[in-house]
Coordinates of C-alpha atoms in Angstrom, one line a residue:
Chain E
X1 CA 249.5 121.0 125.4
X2 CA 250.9 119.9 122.6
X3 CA 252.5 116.8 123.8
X4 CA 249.0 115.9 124.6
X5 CA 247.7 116.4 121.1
X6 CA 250.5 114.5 118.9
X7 CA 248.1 114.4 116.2
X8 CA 246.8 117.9 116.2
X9 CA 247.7 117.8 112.3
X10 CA 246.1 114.6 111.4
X11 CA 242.8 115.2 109.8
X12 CA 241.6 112.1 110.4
X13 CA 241.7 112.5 114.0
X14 CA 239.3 115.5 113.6
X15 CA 237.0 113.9 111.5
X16 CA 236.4 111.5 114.0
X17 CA 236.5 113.7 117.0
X18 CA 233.8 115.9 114.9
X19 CA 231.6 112.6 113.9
X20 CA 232.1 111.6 118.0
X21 CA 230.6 114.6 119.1
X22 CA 227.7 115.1 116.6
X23 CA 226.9 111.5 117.3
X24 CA 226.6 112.2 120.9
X25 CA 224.4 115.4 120.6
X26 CA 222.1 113.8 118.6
X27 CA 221.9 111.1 121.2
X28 CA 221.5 113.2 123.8
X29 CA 218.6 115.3 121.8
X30 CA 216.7 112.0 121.4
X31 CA 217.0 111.6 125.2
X32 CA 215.3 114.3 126.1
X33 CA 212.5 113.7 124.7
X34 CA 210.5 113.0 127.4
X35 CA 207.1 112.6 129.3
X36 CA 206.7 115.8 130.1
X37 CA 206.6 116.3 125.8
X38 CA 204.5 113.9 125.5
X39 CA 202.3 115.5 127.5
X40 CA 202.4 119.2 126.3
X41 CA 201.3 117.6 122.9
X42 CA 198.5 115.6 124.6
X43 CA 197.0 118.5 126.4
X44 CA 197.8 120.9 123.2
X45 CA 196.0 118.3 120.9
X46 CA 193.1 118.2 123.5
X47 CA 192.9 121.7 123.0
X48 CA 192.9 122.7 119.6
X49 CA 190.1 119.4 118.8
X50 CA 188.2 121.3 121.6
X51 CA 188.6 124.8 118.9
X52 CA 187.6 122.7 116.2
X53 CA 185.0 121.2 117.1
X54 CA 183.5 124.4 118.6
X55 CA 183.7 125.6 115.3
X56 CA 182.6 122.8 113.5
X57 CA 179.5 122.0 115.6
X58 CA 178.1 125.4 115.1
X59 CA 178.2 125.1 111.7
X60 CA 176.5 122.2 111.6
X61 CA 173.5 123.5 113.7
X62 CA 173.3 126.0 111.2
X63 CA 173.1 123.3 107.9
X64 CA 170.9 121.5 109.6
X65 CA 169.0 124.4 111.2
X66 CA 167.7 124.7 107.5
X67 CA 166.2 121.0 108.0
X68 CA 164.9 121.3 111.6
X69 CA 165.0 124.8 113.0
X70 CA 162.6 124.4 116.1
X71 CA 165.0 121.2 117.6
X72 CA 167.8 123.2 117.2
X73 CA 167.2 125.5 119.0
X74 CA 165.6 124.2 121.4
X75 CA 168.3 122.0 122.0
X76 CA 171.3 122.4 124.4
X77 CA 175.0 122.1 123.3
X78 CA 175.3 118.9 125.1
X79 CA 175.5 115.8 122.2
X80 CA 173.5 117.8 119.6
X81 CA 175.9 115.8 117.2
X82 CA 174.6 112.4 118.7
X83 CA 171.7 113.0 118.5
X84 CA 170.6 114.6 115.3
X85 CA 172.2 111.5 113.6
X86 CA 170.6 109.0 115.6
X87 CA 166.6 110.1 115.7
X88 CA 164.6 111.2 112.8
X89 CA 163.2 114.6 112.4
X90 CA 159.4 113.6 113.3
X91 CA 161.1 111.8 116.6
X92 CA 162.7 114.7 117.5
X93 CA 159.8 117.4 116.5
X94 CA 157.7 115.1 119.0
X95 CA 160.2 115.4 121.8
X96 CA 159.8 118.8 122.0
X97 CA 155.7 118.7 121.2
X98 CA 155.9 120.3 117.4
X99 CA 153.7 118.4 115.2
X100 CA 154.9 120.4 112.4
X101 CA 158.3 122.1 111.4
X102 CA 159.2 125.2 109.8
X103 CA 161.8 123.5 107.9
X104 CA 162.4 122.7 104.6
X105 CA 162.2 118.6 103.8
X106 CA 165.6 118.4 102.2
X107 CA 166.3 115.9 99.4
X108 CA 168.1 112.4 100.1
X109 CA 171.4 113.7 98.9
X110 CA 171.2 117.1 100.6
X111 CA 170.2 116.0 103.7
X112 CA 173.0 113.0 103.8
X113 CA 175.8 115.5 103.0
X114 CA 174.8 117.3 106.0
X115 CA 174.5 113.7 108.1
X116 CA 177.9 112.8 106.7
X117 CA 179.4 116.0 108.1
X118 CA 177.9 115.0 111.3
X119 CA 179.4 111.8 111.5
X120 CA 182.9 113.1 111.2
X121 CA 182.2 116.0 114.1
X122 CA 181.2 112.7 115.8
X123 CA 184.3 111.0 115.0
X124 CA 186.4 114.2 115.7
X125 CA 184.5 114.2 119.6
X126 CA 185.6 110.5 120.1
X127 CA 189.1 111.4 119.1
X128 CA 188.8 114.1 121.6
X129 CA 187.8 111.9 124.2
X130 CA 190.4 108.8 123.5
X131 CA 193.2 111.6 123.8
X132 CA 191.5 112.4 127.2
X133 CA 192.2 109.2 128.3
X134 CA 195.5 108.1 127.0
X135 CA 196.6 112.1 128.7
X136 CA 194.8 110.2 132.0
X137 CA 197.5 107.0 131.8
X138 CA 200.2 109.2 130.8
X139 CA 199.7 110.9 133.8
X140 CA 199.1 108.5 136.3
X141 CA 202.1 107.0 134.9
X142 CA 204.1 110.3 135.4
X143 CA 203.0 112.4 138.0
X144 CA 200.2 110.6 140.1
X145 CA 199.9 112.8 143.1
X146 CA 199.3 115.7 140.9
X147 CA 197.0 114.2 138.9
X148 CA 194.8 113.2 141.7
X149 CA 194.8 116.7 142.9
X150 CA 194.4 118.7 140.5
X151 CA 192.2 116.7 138.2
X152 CA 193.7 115.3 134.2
X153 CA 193.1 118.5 132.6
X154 CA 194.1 121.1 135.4
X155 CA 197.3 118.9 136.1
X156 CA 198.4 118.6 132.6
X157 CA 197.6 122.8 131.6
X158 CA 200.1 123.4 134.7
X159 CA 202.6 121.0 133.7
X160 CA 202.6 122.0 130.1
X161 CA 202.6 125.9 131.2
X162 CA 206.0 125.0 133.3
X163 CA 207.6 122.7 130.5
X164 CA 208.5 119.6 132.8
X165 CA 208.0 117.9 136.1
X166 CA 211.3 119.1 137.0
X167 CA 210.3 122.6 136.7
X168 CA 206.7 122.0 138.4
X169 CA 208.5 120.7 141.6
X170 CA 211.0 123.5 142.1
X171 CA 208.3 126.4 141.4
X172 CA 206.7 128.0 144.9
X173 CA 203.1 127.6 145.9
X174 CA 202.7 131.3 145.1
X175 CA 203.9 130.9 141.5
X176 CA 201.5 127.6 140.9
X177 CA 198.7 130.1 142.3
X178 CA 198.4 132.2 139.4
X179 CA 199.8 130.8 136.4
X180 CA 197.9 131.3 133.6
X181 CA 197.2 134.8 135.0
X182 CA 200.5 136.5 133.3
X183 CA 198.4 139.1 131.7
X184 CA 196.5 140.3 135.4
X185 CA 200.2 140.0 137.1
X186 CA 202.0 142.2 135.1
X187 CA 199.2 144.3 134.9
X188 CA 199.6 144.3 138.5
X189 CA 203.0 145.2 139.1
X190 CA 202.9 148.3 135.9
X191 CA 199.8 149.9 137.3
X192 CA 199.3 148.5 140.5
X193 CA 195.9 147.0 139.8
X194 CA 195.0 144.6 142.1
X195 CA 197.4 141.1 141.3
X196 CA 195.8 137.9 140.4
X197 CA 193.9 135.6 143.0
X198 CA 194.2 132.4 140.9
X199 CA 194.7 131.2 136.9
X200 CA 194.4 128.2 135.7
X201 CA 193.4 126.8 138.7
X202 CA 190.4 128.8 139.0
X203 CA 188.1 126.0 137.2
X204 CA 189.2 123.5 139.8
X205 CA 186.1 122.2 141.6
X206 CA 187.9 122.5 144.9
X207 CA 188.0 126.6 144.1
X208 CA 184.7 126.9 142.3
X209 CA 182.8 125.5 145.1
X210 CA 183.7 128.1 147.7
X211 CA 182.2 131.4 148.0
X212 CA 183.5 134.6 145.9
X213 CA 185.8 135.5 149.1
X214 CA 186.5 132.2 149.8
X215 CA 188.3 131.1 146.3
X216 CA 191.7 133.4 146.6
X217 CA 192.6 131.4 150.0
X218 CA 191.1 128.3 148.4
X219 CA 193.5 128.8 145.2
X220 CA 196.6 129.2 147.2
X221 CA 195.8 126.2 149.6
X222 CA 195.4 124.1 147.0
X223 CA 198.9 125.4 145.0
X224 CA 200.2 125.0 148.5
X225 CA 199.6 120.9 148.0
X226 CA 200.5 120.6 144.7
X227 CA 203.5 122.0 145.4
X228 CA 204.6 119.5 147.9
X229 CA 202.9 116.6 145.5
X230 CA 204.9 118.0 142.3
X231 CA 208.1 117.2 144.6
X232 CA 207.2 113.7 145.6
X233 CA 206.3 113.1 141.9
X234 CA 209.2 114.4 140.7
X235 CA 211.8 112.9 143.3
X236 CA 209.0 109.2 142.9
X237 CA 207.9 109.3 146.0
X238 CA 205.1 107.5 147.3
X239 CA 200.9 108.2 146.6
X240 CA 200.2 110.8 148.9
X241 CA 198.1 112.7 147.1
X242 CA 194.6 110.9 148.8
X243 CA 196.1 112.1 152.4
X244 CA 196.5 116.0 150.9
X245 CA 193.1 115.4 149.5
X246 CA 191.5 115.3 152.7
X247 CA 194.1 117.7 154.9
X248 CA 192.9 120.2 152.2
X249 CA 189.1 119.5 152.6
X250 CA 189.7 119.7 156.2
X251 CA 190.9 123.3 156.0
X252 CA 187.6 124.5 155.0
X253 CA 184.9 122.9 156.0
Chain U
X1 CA 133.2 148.4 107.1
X2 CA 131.3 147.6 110.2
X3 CA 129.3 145.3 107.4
X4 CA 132.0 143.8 106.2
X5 CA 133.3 142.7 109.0
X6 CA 129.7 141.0 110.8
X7 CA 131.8 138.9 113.3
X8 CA 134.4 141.8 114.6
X9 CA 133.6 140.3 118.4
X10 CA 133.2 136.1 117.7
X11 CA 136.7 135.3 118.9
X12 CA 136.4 132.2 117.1
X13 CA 136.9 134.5 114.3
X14 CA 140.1 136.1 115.6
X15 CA 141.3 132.8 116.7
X16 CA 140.7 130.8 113.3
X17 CA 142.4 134.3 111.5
X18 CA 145.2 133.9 113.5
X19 CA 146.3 130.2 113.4
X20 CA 145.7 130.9 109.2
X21 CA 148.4 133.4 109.0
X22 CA 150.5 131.5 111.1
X23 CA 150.5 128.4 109.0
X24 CA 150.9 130.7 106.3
X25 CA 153.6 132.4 107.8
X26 CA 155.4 129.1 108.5
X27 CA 154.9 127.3 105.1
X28 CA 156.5 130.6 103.3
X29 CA 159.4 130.2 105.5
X30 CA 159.7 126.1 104.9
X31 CA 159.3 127.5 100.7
X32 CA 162.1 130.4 101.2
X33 CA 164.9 127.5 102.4
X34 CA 166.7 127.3 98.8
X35 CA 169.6 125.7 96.9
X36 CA 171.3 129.6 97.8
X37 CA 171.2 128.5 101.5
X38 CA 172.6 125.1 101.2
X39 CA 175.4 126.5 99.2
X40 CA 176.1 129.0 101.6
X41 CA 176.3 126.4 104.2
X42 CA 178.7 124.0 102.0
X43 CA 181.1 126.4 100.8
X44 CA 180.9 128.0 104.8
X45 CA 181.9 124.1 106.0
X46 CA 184.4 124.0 104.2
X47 CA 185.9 126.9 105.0
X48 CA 185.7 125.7 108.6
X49 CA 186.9 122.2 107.8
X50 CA 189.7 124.2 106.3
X51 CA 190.6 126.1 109.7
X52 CA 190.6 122.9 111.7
X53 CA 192.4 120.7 109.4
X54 CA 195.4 123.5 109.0
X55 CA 195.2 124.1 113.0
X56 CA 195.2 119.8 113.4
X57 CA 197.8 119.2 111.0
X58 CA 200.1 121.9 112.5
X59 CA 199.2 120.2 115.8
X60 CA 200.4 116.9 114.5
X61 CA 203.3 117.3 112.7
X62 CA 204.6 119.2 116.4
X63 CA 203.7 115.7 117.9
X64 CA 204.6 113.5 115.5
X65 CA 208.0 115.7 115.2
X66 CA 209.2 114.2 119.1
X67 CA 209.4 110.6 117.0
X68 CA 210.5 111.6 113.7
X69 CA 211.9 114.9 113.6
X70 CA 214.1 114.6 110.0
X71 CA 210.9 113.9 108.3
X72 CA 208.9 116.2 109.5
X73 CA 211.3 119.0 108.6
X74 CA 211.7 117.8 105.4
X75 CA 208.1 116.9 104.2
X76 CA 206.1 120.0 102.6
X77 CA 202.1 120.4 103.5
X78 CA 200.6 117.9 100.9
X79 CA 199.6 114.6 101.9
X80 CA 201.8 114.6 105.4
X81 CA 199.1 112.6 106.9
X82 CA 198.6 110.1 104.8
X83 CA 202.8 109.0 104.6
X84 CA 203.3 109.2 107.4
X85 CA 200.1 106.9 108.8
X86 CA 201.3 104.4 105.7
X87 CA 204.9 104.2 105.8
X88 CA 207.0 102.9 109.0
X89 CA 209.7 105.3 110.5
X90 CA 212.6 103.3 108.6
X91 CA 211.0 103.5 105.3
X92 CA 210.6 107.1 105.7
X93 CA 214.0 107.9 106.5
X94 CA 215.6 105.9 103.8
X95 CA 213.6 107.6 101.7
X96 CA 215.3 111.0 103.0
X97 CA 218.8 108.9 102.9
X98 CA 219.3 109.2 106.8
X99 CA 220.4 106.7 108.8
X100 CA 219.5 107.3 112.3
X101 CA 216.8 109.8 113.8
X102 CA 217.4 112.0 116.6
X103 CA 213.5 111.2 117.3
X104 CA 213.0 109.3 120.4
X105 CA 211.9 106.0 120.3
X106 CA 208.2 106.3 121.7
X107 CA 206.5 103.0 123.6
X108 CA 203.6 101.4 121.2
X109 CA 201.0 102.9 123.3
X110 CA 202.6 106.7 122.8
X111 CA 203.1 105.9 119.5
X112 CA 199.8 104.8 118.8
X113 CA 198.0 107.9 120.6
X114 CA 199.7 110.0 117.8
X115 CA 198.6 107.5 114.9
X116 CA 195.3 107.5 116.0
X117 CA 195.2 111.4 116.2
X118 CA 196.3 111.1 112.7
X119 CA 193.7 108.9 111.4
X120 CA 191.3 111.5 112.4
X121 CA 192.9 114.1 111.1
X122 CA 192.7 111.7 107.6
X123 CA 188.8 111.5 108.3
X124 CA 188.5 115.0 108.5
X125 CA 190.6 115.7 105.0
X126 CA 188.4 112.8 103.9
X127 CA 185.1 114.9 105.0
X128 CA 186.0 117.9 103.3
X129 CA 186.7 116.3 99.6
X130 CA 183.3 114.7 100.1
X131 CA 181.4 117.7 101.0
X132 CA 183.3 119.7 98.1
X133 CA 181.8 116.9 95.6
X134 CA 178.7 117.5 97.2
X135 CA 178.7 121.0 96.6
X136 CA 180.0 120.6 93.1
X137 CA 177.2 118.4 92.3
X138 CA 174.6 121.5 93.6
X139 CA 176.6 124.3 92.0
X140 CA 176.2 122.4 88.4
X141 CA 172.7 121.7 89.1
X142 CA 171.8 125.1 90.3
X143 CA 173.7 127.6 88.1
X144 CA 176.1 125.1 85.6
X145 CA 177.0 128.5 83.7
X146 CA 178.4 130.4 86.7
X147 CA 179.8 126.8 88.1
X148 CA 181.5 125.5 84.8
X149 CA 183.2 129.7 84.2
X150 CA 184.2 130.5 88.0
X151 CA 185.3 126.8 89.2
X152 CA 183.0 125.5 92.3
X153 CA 184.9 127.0 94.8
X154 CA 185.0 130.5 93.6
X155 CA 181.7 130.4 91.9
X156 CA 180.3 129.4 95.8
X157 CA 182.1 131.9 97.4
X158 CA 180.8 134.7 95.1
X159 CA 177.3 133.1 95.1
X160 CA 177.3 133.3 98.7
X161 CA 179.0 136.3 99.8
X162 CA 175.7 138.3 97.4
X163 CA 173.2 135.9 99.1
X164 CA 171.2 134.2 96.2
X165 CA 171.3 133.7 92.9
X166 CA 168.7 136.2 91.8
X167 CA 170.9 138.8 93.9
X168 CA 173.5 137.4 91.6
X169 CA 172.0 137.8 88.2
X170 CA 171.4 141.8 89.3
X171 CA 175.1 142.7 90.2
X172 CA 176.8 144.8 87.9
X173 CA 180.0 142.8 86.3
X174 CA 181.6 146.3 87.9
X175 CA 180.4 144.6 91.4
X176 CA 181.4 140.9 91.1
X177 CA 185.1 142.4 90.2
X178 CA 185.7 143.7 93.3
X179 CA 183.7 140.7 95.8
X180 CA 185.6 140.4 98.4
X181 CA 187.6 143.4 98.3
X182 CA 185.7 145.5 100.5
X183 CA 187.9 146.7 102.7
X184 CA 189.8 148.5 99.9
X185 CA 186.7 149.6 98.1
X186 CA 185.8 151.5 101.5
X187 CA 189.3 152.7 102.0
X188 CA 189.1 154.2 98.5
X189 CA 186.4 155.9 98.9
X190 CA 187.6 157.4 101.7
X191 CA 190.8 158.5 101.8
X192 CA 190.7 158.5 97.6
X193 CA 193.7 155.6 97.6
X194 CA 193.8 153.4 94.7
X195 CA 190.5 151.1 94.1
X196 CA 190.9 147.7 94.3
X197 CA 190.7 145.7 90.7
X198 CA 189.6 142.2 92.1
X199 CA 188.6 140.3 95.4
X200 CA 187.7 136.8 95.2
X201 CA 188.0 136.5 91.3
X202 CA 191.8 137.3 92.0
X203 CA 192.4 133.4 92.9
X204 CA 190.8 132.4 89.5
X205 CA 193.7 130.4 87.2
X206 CA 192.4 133.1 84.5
X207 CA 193.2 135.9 86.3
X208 CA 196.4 134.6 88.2
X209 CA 197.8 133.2 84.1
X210 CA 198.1 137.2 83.5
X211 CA 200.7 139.5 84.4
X212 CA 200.6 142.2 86.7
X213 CA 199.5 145.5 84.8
X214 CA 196.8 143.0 83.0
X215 CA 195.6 141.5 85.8
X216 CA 193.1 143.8 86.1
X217 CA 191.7 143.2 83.1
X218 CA 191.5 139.6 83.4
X219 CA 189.1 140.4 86.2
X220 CA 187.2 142.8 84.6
X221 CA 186.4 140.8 81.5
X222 CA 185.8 138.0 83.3
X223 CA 183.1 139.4 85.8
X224 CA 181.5 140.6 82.4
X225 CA 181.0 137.1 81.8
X226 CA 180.2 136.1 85.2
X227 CA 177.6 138.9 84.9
X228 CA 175.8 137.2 81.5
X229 CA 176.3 133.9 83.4
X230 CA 174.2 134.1 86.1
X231 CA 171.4 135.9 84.4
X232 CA 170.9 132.4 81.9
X233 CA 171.6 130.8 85.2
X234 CA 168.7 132.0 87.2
X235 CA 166.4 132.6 84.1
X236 CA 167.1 128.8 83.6
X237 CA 169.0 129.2 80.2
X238 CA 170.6 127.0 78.5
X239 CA 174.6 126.2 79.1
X240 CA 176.5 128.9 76.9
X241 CA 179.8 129.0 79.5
X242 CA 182.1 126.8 76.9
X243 CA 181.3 129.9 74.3
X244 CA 181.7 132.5 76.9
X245 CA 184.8 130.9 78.1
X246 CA 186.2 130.5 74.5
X247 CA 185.3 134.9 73.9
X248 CA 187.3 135.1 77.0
X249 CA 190.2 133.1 76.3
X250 CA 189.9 134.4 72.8
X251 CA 190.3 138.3 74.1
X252 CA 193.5 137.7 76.1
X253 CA 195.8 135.8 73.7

């Protein structure tokens, strides 16, 4: 060993052995950043704008419940925000048949500080919807069967929730089933409670359509194909996912 | 009272009686909407513009960490957004005297998903400096004295954890100490632990300036003034908080 190492004693050789190898960690950290990542912080992002503007958009109902009490609460959840800034108070009072309102006629500058607000929740629900897309392209791009099966969102949860396309295509159909039902599976196996029919993918269209019996054998056909479309994405096969699609729909109608 | 009342069976009667109290019913509810409520609902968003801003910004330096990971470490809370939306990756790490980034290099269209997410995230900072000017504007004209002693933020927070300003003008100083601190108070009570010496007025510069043991104090005497504040406030006094301040300085040095 020595013979092979005729400079063991010459620092020099070790600095540059030492600069060598942290030059190619740090090359191989900026590798692996990857899709998949970019992803997670996509779907993430989508989330927490989704908290905060929950949050955000109830408060401004209540400031501006102060103004107009009667439309807000008559009005559903669905673009209050729009809305509010875009019609006057008598044009929305005579929507809803109120000639008069119980609510206070604010001043000019009290009632644009709450209009102001409501153009950033605006702004903050466009930014929520042009992550939605780019998420969509990044997706397509990455993993298009799964996509197509399991819708942007659902899709980009379960992907996130694995870590990486890699891990997504070597996980079984039974695993896929329930994810995002940890707390119900270990419940499960401690008391012997009745284990988890489906997680995450319980809000998939395919699963909420069926009947309450029907959605457990729904959930686990449907992680049955996306575990055969997370391989093909993963290993770039070809776009199959239209073709599991309707072998899927076939099952059950 | 059969007399008095000749047309106890017209229903006309009834019906005319009826829509009277109603419209006076509603009018006393469009009075009782007050500068109280719409400080309640200004210091309330931006509390909540608070929460999503600190949720975003974690959210975003994550994301914006895959590209430029040595900055992100580096960089401390204030202004994150803003640098990092004005300054190019290179500029930023020279200014950190690094050479190369273990980020990954991110396509323009990744790259730009992130910087719009940040613009937003700017927007919303934006939104809650505006809507703290705003409410500084109503604190000084609805209650200067409390305003110009407490500072906007705390003066609003106090002001809207009692409710209104008349509530305000009839707390005891011994009260306003302990705002905020309710938790304690009730565990006091109880179980006979220490009671708390301040809630809310513990943030106050005045307060924090002392050291421990006279901390207390500094809370006490200052909810003394805050007590003789918002009486001239709500009986529409004149401005006396400079002379108040200048007793209270005056006691502690």
């Amino acid at each position: 060993v020595r013979n092979i190492l005729p400079k063991l004693k010459d620092k020099r050789f070790f600095q540059k052995l030492r600069e060598f190898n942290l030059q190619m960690t740090r090359e191989k950290i900026k590798a692996s950043v990857s899709e998949d990542n970019l992803i997670t912080q996509s779907i993430s992002t989508i989330r927490d704008l989704e908290k905060s503007i929950n949050l955000l958009e109830k408060r401004l109902r209540e400031w501006y419940g102060l103004y107009n009490p009667e439309f807000t609460m008559e009005m559903g959840h669905l673009k209050f925000t729009e809305i509010i800034l875009n019609k006057s108070k008598e044009q929305l009072l005579s929507e809803i048949h109120r000639e008069d309102s119980m609510g206070a006629d604010l001043a000019k500058e009290d009632l644009e500080a709450v209009m102001e607000f409501a153009k950033s929740l605006l702004q903050l629900q466009k930014q929520k919807a042009d992550t939605e897309q780019y998420l969509e392209r990044l997706m397509k791009r990455h993993c298009p069967n799964i996509n197509e099966l399991a819708g942007t969102t659902i899709a980009a949860e379960l992907l996130s929730h694995l870590g990486s396309l890699r891990k997504f295509a070597i996980t079984p159909a039974s695993t896929i089933q329930i994810l995002g039902a940890e707390k119900a599976l270990f419940r499960h196996l401690k008391t012997g409670a009745r284990p988890p029919k489906y997680g995450i993918l319980f809000s998939h269209p395919f699963v909420q359509e069926g009947k309450r019996p029907d959605q457990g054998k729904r959930a686990r056909a449907l992680a049955d194909k996306l575990a055969i479309a997370a391989r093909i994405d993963f290993f770039k096969g070809e776009f199959l996912a239209d073709k599991l699609k309707k072998q899927l729909e076939g099952k059950f109608s």
